[in-house]
Short mmCIF file of C-alpha atoms and ligand atoms in Angstrom, two decimals:
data_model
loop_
_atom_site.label_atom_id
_atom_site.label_comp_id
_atom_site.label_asym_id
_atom_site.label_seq_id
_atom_site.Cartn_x
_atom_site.Cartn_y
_atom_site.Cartn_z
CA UNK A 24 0.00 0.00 0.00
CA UNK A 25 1.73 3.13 -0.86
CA UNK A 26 1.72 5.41 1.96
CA UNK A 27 2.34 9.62 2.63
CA UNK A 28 3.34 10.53 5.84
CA UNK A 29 1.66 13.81 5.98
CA UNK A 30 3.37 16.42 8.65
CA UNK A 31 2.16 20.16 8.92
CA UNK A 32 3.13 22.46 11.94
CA UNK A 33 1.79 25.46 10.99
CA UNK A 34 0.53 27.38 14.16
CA UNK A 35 -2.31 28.68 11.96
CA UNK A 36 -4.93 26.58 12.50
CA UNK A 37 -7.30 29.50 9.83
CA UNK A 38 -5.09 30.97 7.05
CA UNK A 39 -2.27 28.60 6.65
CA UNK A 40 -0.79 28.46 3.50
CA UNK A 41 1.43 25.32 4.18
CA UNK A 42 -1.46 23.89 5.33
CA UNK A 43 -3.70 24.38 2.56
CA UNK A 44 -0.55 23.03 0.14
CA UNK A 45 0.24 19.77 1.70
CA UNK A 46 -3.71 19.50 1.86
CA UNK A 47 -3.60 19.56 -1.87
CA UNK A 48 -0.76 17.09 -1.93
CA UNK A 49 -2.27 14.43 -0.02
CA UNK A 50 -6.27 15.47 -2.01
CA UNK A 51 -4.09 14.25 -5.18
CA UNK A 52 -2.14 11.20 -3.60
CA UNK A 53 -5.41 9.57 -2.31
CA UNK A 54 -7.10 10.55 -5.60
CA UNK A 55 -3.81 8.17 -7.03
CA UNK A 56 -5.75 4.74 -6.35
CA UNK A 57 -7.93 3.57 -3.59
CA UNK A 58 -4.86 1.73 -1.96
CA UNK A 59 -3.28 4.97 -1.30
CA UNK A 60 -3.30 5.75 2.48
CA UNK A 61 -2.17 9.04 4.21
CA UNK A 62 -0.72 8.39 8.02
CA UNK A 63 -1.35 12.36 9.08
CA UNK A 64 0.70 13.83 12.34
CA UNK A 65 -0.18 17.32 12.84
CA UNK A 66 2.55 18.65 15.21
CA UNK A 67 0.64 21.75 16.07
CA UNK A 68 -2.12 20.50 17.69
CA UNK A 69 -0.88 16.80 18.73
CA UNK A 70 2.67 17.98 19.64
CA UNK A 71 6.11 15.82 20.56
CA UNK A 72 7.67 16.68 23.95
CA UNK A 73 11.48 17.89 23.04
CA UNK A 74 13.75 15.18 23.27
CA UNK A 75 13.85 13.67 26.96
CA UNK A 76 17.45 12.69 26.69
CA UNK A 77 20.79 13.19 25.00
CA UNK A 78 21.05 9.69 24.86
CA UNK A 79 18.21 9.19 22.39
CA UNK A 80 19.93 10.65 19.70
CA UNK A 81 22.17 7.33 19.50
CA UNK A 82 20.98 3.94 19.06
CA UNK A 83 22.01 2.04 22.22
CA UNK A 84 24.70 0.53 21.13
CA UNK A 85 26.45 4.03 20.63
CA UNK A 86 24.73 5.19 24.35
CA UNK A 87 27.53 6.29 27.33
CA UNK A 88 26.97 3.08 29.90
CA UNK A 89 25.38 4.87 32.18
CA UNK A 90 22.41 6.36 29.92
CA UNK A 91 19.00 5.32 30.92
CA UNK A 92 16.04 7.46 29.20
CA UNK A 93 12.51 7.32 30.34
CA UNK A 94 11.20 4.34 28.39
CA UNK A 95 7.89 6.07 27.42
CA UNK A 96 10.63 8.47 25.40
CA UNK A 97 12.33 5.55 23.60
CA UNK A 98 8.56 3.69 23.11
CA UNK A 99 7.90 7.12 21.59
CA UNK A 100 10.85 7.38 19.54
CA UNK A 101 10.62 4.00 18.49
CA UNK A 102 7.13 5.03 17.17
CA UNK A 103 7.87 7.79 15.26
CA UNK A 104 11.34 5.96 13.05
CA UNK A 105 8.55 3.32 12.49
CA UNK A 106 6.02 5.84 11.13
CA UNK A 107 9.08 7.48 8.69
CA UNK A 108 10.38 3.82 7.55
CA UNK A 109 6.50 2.81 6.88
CA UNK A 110 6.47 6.00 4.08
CA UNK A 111 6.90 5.99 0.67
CA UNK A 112 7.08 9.09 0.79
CA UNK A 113 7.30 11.75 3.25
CA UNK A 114 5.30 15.18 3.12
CA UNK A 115 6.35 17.94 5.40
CA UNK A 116 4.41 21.65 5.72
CA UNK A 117 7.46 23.86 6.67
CA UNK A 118 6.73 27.11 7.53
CA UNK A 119 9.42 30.13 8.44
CA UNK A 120 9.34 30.82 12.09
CA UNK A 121 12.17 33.23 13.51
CA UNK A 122 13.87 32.33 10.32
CA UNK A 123 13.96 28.58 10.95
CA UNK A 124 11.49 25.89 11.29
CA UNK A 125 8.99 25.65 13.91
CA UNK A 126 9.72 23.98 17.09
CA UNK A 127 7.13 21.32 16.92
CA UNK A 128 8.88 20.28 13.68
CA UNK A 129 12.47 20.60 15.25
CA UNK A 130 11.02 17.95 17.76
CA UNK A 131 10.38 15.78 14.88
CA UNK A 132 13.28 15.81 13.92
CA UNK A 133 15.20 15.18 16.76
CA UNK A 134 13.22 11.92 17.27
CA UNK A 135 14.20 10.50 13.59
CA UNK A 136 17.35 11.57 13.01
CA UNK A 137 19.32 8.84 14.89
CA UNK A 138 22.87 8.43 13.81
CA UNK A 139 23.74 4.70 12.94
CA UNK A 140 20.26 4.22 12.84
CA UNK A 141 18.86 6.05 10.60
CA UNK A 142 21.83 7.72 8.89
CA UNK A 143 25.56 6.41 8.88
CA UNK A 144 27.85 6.68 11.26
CA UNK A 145 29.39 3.78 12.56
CA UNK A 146 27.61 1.88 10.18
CA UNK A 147 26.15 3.37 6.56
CA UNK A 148 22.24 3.12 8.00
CA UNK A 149 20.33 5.04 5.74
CA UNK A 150 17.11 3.34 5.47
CA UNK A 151 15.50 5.65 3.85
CA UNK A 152 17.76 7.03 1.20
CA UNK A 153 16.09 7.96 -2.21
CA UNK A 154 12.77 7.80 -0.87
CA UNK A 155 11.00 11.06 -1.55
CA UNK A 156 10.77 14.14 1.34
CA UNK A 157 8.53 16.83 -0.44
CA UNK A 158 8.71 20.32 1.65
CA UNK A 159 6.16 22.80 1.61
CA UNK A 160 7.80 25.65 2.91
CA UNK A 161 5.69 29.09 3.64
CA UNK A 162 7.69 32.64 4.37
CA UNK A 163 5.96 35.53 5.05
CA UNK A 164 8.83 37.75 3.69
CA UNK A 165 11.23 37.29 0.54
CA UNK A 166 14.34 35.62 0.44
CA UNK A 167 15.44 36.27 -3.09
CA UNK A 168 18.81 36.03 -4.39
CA UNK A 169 20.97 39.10 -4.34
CA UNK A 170 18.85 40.80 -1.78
CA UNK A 171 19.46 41.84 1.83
CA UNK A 172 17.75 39.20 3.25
CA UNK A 173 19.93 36.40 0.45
CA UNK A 174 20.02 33.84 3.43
CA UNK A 175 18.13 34.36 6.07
CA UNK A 176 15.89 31.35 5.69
CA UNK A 177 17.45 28.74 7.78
CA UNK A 178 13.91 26.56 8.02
CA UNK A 179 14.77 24.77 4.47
CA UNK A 180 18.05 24.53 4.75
CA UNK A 181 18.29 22.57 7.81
CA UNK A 182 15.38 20.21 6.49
CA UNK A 183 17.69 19.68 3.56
CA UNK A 184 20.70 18.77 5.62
CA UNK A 185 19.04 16.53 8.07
CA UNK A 186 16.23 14.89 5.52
CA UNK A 187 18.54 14.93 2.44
CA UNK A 188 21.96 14.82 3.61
CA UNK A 189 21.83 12.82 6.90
CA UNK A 190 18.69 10.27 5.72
CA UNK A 191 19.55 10.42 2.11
CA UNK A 192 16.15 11.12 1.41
CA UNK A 193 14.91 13.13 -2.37
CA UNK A 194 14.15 16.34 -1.06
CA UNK A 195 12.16 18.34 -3.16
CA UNK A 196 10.84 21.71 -2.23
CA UNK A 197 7.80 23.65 -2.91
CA UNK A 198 8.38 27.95 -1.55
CA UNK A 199 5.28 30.39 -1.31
CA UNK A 200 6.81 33.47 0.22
CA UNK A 201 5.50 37.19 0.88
CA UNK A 202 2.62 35.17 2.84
CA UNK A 203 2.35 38.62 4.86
CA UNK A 204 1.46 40.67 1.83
CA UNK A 205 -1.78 40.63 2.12
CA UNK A 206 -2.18 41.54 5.70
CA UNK A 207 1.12 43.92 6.23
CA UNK A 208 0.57 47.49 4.29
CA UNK A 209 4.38 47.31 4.04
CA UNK A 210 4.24 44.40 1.65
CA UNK A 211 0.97 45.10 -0.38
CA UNK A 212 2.83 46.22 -3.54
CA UNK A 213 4.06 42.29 -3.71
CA UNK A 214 0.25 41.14 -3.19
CA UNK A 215 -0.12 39.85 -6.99
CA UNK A 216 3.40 38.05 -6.45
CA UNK A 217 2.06 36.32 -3.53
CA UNK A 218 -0.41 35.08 -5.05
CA UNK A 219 1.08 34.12 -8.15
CA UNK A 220 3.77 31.85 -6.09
CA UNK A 221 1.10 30.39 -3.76
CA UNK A 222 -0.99 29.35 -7.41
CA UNK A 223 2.26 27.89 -8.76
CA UNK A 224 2.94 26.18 -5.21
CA UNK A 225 -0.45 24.78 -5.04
CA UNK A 226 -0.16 23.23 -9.05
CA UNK A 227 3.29 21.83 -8.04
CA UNK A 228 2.13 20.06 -5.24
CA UNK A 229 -0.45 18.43 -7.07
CA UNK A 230 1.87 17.67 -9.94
CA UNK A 231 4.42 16.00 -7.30
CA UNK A 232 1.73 14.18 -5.57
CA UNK A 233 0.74 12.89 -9.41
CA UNK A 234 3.96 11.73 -10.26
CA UNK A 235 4.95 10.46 -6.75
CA UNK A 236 1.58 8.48 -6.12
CA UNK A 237 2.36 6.68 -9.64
CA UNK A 238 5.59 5.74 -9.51
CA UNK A 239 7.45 2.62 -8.04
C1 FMN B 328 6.17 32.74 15.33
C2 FMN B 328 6.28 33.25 13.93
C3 FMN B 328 7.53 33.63 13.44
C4 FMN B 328 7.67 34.06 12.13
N1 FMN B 328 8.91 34.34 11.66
C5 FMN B 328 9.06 34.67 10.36
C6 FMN B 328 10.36 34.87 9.82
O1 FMN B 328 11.37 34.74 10.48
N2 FMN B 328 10.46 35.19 8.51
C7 FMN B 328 9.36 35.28 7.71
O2 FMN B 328 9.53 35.55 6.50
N3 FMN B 328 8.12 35.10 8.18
C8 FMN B 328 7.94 34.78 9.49
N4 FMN B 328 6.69 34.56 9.99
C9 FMN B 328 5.55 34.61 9.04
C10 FMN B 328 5.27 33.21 8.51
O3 FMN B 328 6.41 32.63 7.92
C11 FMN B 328 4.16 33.28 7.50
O4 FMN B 328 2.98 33.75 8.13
C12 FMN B 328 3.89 31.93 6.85
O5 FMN B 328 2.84 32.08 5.91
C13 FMN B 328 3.54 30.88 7.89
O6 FMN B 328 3.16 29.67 7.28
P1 FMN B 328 1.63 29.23 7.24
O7 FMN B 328 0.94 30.18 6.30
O8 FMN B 328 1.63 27.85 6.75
O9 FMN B 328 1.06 29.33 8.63
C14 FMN B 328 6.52 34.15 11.30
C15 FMN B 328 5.27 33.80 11.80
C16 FMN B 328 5.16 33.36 13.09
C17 FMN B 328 3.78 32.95 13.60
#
């Protein structure tokens, strides 16, 4: 059964772009064939606790002797690396917050990204490499290249380091930025841009989902 692991942590439960993108995404990758299933963790309102431990970011064989986290953490852990390595393919809503990723999603990820579990270390673990990661990443400002604020947006990057570089996973990513035009007076000028890239994000979602629920 080909399954989408469908994250969002947007804190907008109303107006959320990312939201309404990865919504389209998973619309299309059901709409792919009636075994398509969707495993959904929204990590806004059903959020992880940060990580209970140090020691949870190694596998045990790598743990100091003396490490003991709370089992409920590791049961919880254990969970979540099962929910990843049950996905075809992996769908994350990404919005900027403080110029990185929300902290809900940073909680995520400090549950899956296990060295010499999954991703090498002492061993080349990488179960998931070349499966693919699509972001949906939402910016209320602009990021371009060449301007002052060239950068700034550390919310993909470290997605692409830890999902892409660490996992091995095919990260593909989908941008809508100047999500604030319409509400700040300061950005209004940008409004038909705005809405332009959140059109284009929308149609490339769907396309992905398309070609992702159909392949393999
Ligand atoms: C806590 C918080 C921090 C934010 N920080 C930034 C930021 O650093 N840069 C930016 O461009 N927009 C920032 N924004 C605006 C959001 O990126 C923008 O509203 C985006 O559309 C949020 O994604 P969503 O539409 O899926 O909720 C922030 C919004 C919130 C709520």
């Amino acid at each position: 059964m080909p399954t989408l692991l469908h994250l969002d942590s947007s804190a907008d439960l109303a107006t959320s772009r990312s939201r309404a993108v990865t919504a389209a995404f998973a619309e299309e990758w059901l709409a792919c064939g009636t075994d398509h299933a969707v495993v959904r963790r929204d990590l806004h309102r059903d959020p992880l606790p940060h990580l209970a431990d140090a020691a949870l970011h190694w596998p045990p064989r790598l743990r100091p002797p003396e490490a003991a986290p709370p089992a409920d953490a590791e049961a919880l852990q254990r969970q979540l690396i099962e929910e990843l390595l049950g996905a075809d393919v992996l769908l994350v809503g990404a919005p900027l917050y403080n110029y990185t990723v929300p902290s809900t999603l940073k909680a995520w990820l400090d549950h899956v990204h296990v060295p010499g579990l999954t991703a090498p270390f002492d061993q080349p673990a990488q179960p998931m490499a070349g499966r693919p990661a699509v972001v949906v990443s939402s910016r209320g400002a602009s990021y371009d290249a060449g301007s002052p604020t060239e950068g700034w947006d550390h919310g993909v990057p470290v997605l692409d380091l830890v999902l892409g570089q660490a996992l091995g996973m095919a990260v593909e990513v989908i941008t809508t930025s100047l999500t604030l035009a319409e509400t700040v007076p300061a950005l209004a000028d940008q409004r038909d841009r705005a809405r332009q890239e959140l059109d284009a994000a929308h149609g490339a979602a769907r396309e992905a989902a398309r070609r992702l629920g159909t392949t393999g």
